[in-house]
Coordinates of C-alpha atoms in Angstrom, one line a residue:
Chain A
X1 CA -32.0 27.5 81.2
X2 CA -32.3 30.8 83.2
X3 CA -35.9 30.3 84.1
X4 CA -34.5 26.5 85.8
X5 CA -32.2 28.4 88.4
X6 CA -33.7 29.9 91.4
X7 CA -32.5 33.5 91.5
X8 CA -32.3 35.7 94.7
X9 CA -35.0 38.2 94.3
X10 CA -32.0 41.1 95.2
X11 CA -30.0 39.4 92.1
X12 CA -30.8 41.5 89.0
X13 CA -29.0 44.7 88.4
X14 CA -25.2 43.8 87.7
X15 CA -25.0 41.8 84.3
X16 CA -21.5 40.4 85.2
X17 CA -23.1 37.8 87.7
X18 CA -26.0 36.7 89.9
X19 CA -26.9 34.9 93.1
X20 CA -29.4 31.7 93.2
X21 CA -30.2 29.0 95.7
X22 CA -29.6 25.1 94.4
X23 CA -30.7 22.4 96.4
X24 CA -30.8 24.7 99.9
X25 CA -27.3 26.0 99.0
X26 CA -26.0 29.8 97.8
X27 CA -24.0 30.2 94.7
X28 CA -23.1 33.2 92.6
X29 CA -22.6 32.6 88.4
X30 CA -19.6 34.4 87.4
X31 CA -20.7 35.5 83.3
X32 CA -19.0 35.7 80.7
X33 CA -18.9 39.7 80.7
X34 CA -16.8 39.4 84.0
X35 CA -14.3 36.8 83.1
X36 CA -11.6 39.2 82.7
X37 CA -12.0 40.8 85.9
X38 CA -12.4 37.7 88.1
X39 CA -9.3 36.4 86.5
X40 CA -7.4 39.4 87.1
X41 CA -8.9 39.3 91.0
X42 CA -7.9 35.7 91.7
X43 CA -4.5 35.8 89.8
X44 CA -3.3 39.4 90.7
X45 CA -3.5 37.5 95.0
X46 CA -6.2 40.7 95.6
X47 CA -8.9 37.9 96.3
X48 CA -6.1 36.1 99.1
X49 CA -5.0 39.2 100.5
X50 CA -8.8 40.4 100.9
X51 CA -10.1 37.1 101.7
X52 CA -6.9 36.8 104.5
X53 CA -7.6 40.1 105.7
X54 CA -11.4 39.4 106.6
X55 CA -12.3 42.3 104.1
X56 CA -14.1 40.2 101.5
X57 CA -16.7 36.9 101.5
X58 CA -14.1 33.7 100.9
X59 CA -15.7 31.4 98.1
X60 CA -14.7 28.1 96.7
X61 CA -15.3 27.5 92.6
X62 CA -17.7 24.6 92.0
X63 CA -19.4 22.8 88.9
X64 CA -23.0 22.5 89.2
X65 CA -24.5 19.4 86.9
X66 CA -27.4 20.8 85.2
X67 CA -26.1 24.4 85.1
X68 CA -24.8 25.1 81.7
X69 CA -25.1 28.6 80.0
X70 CA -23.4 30.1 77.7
X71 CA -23.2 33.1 79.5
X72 CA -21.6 32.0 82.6
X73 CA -17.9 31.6 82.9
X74 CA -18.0 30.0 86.2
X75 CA -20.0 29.1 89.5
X76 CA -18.7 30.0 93.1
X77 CA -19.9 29.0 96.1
X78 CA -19.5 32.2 98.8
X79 CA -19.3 31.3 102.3
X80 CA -23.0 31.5 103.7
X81 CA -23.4 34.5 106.5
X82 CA -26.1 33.6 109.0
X83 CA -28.4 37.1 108.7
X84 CA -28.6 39.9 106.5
X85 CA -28.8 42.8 107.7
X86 CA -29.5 46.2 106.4
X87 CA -28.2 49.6 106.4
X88 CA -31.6 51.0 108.2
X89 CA -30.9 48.3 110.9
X90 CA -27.1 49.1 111.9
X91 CA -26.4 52.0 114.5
X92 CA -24.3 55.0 113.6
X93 CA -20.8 53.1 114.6
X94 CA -21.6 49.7 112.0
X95 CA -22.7 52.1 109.2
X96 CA -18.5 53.6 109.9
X97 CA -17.1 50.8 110.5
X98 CA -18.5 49.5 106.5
X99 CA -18.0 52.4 105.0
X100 CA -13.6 52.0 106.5
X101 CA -14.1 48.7 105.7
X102 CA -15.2 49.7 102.0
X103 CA -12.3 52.1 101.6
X104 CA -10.0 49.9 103.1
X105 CA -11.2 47.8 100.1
X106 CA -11.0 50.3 97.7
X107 CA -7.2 51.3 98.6
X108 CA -6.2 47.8 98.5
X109 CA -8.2 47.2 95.1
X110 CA -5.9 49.8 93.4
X111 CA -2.8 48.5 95.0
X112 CA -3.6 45.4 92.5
X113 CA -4.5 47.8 89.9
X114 CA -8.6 47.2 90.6
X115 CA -10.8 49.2 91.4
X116 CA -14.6 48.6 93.1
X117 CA -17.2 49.8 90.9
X118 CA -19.8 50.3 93.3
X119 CA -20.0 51.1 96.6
X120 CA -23.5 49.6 98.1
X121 CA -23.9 49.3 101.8
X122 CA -26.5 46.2 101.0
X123 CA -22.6 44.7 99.9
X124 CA -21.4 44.6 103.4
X125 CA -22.3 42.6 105.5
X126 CA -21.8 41.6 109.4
X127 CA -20.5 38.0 109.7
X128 CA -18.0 37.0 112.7
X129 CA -18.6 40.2 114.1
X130 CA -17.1 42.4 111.8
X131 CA -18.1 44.0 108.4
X132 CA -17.5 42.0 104.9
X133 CA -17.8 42.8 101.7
X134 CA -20.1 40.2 100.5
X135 CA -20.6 41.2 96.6
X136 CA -16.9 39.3 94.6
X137 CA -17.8 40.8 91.5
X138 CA -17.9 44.5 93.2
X139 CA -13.8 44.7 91.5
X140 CA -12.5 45.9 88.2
X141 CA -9.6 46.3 86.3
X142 CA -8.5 50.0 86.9
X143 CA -8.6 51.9 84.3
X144 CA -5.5 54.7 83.6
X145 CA -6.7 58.2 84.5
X146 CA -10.4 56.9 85.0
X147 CA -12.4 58.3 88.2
X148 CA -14.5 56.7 90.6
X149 CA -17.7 55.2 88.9
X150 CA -19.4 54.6 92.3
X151 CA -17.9 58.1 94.2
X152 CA -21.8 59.3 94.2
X153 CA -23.1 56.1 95.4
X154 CA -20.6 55.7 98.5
X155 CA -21.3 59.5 99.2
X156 CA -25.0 58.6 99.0
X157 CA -24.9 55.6 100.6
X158 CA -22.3 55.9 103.7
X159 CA -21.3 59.5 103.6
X160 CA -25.0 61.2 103.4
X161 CA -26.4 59.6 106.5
X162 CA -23.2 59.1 108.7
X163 CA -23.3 63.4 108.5
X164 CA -27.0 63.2 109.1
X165 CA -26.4 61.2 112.4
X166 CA -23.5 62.7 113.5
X167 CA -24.4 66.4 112.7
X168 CA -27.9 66.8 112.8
X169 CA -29.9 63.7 114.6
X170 CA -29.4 60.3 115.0
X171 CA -33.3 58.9 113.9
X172 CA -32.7 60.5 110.5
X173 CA -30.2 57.2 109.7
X174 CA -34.4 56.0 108.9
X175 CA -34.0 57.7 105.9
X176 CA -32.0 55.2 104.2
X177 CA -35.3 52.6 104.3
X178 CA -37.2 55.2 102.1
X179 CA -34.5 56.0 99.8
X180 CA -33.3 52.1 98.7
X181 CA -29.9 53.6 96.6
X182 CA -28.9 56.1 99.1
X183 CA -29.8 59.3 100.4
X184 CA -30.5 62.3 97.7
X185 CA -27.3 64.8 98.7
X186 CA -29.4 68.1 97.9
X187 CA -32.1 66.7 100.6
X188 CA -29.2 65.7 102.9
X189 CA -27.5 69.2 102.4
X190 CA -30.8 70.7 103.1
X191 CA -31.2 68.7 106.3
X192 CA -27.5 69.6 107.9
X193 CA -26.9 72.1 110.1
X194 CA -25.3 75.7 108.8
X195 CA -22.2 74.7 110.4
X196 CA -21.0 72.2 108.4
X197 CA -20.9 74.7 105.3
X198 CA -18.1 75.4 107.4
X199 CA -16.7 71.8 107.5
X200 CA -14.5 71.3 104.5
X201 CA -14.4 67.8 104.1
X202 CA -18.9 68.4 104.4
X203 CA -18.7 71.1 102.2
X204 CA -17.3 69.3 99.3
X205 CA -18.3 65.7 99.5
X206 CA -22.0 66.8 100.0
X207 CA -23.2 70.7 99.9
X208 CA -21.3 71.1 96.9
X209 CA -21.2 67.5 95.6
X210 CA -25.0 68.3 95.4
X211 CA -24.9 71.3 93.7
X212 CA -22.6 69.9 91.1
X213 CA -25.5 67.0 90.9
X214 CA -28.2 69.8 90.1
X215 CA -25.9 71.4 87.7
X216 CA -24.9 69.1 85.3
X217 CA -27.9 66.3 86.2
X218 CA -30.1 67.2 83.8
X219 CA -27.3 66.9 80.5
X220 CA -28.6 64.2 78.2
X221 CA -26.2 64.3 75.7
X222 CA -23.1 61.4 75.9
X223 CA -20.8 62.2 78.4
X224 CA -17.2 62.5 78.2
X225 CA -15.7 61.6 80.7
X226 CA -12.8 63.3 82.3
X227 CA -9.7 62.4 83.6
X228 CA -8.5 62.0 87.1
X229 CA -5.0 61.1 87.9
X230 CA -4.1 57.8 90.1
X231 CA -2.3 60.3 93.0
X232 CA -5.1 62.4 92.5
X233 CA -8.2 59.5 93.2
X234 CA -5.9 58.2 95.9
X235 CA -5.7 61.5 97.8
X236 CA -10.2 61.6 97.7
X237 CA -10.0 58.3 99.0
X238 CA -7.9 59.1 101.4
X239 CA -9.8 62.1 102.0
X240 CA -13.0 60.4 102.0
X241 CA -11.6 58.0 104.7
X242 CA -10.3 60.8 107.2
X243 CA -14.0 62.6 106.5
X244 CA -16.0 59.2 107.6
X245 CA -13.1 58.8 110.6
X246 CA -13.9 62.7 111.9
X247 CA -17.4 61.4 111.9
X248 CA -18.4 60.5 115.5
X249 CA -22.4 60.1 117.6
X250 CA -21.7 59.7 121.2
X251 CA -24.8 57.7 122.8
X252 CA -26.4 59.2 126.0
X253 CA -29.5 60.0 127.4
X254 CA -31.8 58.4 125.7
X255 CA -34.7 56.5 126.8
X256 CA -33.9 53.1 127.5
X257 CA -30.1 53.3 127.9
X258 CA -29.8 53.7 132.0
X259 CA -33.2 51.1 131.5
X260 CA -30.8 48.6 133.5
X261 CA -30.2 50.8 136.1
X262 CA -33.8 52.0 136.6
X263 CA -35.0 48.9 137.1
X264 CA -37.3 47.6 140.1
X265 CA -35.2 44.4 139.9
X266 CA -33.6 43.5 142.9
X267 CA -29.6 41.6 142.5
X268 CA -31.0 38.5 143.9
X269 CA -34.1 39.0 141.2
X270 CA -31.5 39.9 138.2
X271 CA -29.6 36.5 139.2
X272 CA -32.5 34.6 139.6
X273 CA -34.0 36.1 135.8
X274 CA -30.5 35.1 134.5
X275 CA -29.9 31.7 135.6
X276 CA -33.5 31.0 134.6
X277 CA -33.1 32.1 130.8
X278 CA -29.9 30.1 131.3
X279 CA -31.8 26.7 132.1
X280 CA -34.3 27.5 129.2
X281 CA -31.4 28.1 126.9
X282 CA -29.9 24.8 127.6
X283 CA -33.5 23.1 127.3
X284 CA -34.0 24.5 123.9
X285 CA -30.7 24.0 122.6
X286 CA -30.6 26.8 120.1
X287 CA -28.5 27.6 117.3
X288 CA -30.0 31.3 116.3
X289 CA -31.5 33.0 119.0
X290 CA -32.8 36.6 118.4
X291 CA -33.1 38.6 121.4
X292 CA -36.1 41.4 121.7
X293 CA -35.3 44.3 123.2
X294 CA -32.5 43.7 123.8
X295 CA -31.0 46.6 125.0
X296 CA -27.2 46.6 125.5
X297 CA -27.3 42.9 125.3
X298 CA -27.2 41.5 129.0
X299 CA -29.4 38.6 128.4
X300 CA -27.9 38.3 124.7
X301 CA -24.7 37.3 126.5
X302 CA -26.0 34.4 128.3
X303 CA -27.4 32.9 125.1
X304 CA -23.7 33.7 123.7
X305 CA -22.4 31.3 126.4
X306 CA -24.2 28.7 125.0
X307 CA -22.5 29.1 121.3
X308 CA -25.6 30.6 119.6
X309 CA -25.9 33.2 116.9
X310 CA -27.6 36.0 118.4
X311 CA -29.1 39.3 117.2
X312 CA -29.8 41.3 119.8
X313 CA -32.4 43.7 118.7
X314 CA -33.7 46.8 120.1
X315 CA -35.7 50.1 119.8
X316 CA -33.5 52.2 120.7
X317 CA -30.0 53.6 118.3
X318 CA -28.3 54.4 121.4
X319 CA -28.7 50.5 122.9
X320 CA -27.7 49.2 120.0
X321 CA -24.5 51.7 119.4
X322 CA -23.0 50.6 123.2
X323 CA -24.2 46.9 122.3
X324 CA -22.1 46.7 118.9
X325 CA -19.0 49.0 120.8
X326 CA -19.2 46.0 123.4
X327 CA -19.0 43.5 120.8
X328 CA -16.1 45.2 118.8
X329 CA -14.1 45.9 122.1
X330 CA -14.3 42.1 123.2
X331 CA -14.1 40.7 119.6
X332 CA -17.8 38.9 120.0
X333 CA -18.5 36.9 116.7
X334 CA -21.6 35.3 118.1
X335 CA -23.6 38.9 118.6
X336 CA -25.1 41.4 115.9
X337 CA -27.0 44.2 117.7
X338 CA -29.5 46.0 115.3
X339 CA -31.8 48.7 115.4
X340 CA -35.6 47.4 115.0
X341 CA -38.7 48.8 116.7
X342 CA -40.7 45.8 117.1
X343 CA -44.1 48.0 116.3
X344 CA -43.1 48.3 112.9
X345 CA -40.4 45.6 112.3
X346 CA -38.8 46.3 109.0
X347 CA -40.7 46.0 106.1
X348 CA -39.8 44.1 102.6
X349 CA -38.4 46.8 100.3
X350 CA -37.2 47.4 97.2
X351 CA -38.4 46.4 93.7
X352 CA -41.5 44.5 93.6
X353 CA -40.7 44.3 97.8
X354 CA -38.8 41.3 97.3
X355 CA -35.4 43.3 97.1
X356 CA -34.8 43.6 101.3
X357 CA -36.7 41.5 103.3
X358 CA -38.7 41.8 105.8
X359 CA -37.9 40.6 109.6
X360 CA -40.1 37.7 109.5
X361 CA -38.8 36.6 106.2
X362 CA -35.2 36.7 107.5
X363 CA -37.0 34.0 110.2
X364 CA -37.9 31.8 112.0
X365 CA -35.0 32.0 114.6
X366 CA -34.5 28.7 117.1
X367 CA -35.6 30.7 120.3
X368 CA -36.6 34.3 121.0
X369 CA -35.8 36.0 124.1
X370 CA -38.9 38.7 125.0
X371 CA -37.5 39.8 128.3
X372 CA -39.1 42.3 129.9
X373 CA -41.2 43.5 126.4
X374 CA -44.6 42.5 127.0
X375 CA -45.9 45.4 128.7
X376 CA -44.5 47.6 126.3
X377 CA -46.2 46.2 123.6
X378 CA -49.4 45.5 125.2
X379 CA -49.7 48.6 127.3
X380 CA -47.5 51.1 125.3
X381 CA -48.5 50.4 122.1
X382 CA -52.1 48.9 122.5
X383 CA -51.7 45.5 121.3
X384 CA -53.6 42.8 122.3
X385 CA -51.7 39.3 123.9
X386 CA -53.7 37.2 120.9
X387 CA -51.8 39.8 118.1
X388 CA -48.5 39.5 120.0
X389 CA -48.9 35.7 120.6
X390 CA -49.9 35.3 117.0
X391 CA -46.7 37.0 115.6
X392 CA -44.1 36.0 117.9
X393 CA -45.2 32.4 116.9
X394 CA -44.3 33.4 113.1
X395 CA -40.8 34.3 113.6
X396 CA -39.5 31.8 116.1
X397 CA -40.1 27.9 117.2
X398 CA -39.2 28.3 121.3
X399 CA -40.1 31.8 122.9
X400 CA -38.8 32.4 126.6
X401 CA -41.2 35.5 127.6
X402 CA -41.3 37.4 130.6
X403 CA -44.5 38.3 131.9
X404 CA -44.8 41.7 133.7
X405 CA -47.9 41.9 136.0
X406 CA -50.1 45.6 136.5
X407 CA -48.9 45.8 140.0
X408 CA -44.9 46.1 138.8
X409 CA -44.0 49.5 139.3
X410 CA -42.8 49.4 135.4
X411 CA -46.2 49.1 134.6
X412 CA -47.9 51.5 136.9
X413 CA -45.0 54.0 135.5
X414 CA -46.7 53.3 132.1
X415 CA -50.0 53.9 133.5
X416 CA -49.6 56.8 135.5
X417 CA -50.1 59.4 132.9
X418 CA -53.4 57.5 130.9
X419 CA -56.7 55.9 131.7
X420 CA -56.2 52.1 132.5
X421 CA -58.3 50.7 129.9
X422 CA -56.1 47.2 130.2
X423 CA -58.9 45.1 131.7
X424 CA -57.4 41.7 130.1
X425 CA -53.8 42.5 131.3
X426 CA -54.0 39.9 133.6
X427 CA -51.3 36.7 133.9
X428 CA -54.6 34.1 133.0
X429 CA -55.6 36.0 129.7
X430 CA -51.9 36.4 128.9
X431 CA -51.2 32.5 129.5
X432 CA -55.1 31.5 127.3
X433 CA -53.7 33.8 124.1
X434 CA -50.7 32.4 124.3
X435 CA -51.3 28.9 124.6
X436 CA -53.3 29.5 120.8
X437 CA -49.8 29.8 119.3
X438 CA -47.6 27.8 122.2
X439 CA -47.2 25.2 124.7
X440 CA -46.3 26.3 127.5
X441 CA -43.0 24.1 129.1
X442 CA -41.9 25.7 131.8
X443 CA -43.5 28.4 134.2
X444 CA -41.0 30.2 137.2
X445 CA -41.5 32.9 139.0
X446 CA -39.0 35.4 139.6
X447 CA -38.0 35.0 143.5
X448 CA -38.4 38.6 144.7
X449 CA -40.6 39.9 141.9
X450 CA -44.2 40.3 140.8
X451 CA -42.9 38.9 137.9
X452 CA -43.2 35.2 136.0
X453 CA -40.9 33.7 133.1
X454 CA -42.2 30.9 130.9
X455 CA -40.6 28.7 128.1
X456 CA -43.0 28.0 125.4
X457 CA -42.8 26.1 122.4
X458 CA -44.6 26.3 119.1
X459 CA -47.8 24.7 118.3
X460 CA -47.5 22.4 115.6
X461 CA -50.0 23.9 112.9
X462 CA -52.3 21.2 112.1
Chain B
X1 CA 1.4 87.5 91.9
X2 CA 2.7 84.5 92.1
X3 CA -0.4 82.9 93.8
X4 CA -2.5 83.8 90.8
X5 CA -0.3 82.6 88.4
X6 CA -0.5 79.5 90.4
X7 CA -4.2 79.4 90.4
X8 CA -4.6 79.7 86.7
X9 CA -2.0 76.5 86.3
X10 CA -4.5 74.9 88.6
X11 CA -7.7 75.8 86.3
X12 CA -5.9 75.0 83.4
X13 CA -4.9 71.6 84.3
X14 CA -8.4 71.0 85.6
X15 CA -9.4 72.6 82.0
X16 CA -7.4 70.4 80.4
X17 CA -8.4 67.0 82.1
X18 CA -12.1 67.5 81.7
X19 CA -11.2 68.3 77.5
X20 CA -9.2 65.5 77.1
X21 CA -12.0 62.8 77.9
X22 CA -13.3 59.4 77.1
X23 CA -16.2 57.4 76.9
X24 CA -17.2 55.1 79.5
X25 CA -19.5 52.6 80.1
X26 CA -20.6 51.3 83.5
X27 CA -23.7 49.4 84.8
X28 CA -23.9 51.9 88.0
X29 CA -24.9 55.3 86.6
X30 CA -22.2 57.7 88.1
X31 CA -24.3 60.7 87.9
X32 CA -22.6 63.5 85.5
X33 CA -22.3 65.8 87.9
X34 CA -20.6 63.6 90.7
X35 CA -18.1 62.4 87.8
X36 CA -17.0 66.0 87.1
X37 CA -17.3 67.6 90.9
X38 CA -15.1 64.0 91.6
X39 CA -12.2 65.5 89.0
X40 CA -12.3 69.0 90.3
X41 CA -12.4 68.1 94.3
X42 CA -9.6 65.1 93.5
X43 CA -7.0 67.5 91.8
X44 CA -8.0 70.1 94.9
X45 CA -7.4 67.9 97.5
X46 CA -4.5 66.2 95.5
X47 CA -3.0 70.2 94.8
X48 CA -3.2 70.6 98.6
X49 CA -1.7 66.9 99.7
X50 CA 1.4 67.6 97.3
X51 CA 1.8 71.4 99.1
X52 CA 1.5 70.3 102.3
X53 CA 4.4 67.5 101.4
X54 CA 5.9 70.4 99.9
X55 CA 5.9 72.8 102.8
X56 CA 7.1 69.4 105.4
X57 CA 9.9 69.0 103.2
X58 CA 11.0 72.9 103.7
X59 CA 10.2 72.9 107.1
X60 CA 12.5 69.8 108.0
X61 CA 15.0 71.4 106.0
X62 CA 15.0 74.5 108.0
X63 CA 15.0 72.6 111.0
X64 CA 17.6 70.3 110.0
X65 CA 19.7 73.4 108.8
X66 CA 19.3 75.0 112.2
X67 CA 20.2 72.0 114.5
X68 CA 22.9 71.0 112.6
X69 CA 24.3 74.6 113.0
X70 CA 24.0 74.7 116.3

């Protein structure tokens, strides 16, 4: 009966329960082996209060015809949340706000005498705005005088790079797309700055954590393990939570943050460019629009007016921190900023690279918005229109695209410190590779601009 | 004196938590060394939560026991 149900290729470690697609839908098999627990979560009123609290996925218990093992105690159906996202994708104030969110969990867990036994970011999720626990079966009963079973995997997972960002630099939040269960504490404690030896709450949680790893890692023999009073695991919580709270990154100065106010773009221009992608919006009528460099989401807000889901995506950590600040200030449930260089969009990883997906597999969205991108992919980074035509037309069925002539003083800034070897950046080339992939709808140019937006639709693949 | 005397209560609780042990079972592998640096950084951290409640409680009575003489 297994090899009938469609698992989700991230499904596999926890035995108490597993994820699988029926008929276009998401459900989650509740075994056997968790039985007790989920009984205990749903009768203790943890599940309401977390569920009313927006700290954990709300699900509804159904019976599936056909699905009958003798391992499974029940089916749920969780509510679906448009995109995953990943840790490696958030900025420095979304990987805080899950790791709160995850002890705000945890404290209310042992309130109802649970407790979570793990502590993954893949668990949390960004739906309505805000982070979720996604994973139900992350609870357990508490056990008397028990500690922590997943204390190294939140350090490892929320702590290790939140210190990294905050202390050291901000890029080095990468290194949780290399190491898939979080980052190794003797690296991280390796990689901070002298000073935070000096840092209690950094001292503890990782320099010594990890030297406490090294010293009793390599003991094979069965472990007892010791006790921990309740006070006691509620004070490192606690503790854990004011360490993740001191942790702050401030954006500024990088290279496309004051981008909007370096612009050759005139307010007339900047009107003009809105109220076109406006008019292409309503055309298209998306429902999931993923905007491409997005910076601090300008554009993404025009597409929000017109009730889609939107990730606004960009380059650049700092864009992305004052986007996802904006969207937690004004309470925007329609926008998820994330961190993605378009260059190298995020890879499938994981076990047999089906564990995370890659961008394109997360796709296609409705419409893209690739608003003043294409020079810096064709110019920047060298690649041709037919490459950039060819994969923009994978990953979305509209595109509204921006084209950026040589003569734009964006361009020429580009240009002025290499050899112009751009012979077919020219609007008619641009236009011939993408009309391989596209139709192109519409065609305006920007009044007081070099510059020319299009709508395009995807060619139907024969 | 004192202090010391206090410091070797603190070891020998720790001592006495880490002997006094069960087995445990869990699908996430909490690392041996996290589980034990866990016990000894909780019971720290747990020591210094109940002083610091400690030391409030003597301070507001030295306050109170001030302002009410005055």
């Amino acid at each position: 009966m297994d090899t009938l149900i469609k698992r989700i290729s991230s499904s596999f470690r926890d035995p108490c329960g597993f994820l699988f697609v029926e008929d276009g839908n998401l459900f989650r098999s509740v075994n056997i082996l968790y039985q007790k627990n989920y009984d205990h979560l749903i009768q203790s009123g943890l599940y309401n209060k977390l569920v009313e609290d927006k700290l954990l996925i709300s699900h509804k218990e159904v019976h599936l015809s056909g699905i009958d093992h003798d391992s499974i105690y029940k089916i749920i159906q969780p509510d679906l949340v448009p995109f995953i996202s990943y840790p490696y994708e958030w900025c420095f104030s979304q990987l805080k706000d899950a790791a709160l969110t995850l002890i705000k969990i945890q404290k209310q867990a042992l309130e109802y005498n649970m407790i979570l036994k793990d502590a993954s970011a893949y668990n949390i999720q960004f739906y309505q705005g805000k982070p979720l626990l996604i994973d139900t079966l992350s609870f357990e009963i508490y056990k008397n005088n028990h500690p922590w079973v997943a204390y190294r995997q939140f350090c490892q997972h929320f702590l290790a790079p939140l210190s990294l960002m905050a202390s050291s630099d901000i890029r080095l939040g990468q290194l949780t797309k290399i190491y898939i269960d979080g980052l190794p504490l003797n690296l991280v404690s390796k990689l901070l700055p002298i000073s935070t030896w000096f840092n209690f709450s950094l001292l503890s949680h990782v320099h010594l954590h990890a030297k406490a790893q090294k010293r009793y890692g390599k003991k094979t023999s069965s472990f007892a393990v010791p006790n921990i009073s309740k006070q006691s695991l509620f004070a490192l919580i606690n503790h854990l939570e004011s360490t993740i709270t001191s942790l702050n990154w401030l954006p500024a100065g990088t290279e496309w943050v004051e981008y909007y106010e370096d612009t050759n773009y005139s307010q007339e221009a900047t009107n003009h460019k809105k109220q076109l992608v406006e008019t292409y919006l309503s055309q298209c009528k998306a429902s999931t629009v993923w905007d491409l460099g997005a910076n601090t989401g300008v554009f993404s807000r025009i597409a929000m007016q017109k009730d889609a889901d939107i990730i606004a995506f960009d380059a650049d950590p700092a864009a992305v921190e004052i986007n996802y600040r904006h969207v937690r200030e004004n309470k925007e449930s329609k926008i998820l900023p994330l961190c993605l260089d378009l260059t190298n969009p995020t890879p499938a990883i994981g076990w047999a690279n089906k564990e995370r997906l890659s961008l394109a597999e997360r796709g296609p969205a409705d419409t893209l918005l690739a608003l003043a991108l294409i020079h810096h992919l064709a110019i920047s980074n060298n690649v041709p229109f037919g490459h950039i035509s060819a994969f923009l037309s994978e990953i979305c069925h509209f595109l509204v695209i921006e084209f950026v002539p040589k003569n734009d003083s964006q361009v020429q800034r580009l240009l002025s410190t290499r050899e112009d070897i751009f012979y077919h950046y020219t609007q008619e080339h641009f236009e011939a590779a993408f009309q391989n992939n596209f139709s192109i709808l519409k065609r305006d140019k920007i009044c007081t601009s070099q510059r020319t937006m299009y709508l395009m639709e995807k060619r139907n693949e024969l | 004196m004192l202090e010391n005397r206090q410091f070797k209560i603190f070891i020998s609780i720790v001592f006495i938590q880490l002997i006094s042990s069960k087995q445990v079972f869990a699908y996430l592998d909490p690392g041996t060394g996290s589980y034990i640096f866990q016990v000894l950084i909780a019971a720290l951290i747990g020591g210094l939560v109940t002083i610091k409640m400690f030391w409030r409680k003597i301070i507001n009575f030295i306050k109170n026991f001030f302002s009410t003489k005055h």
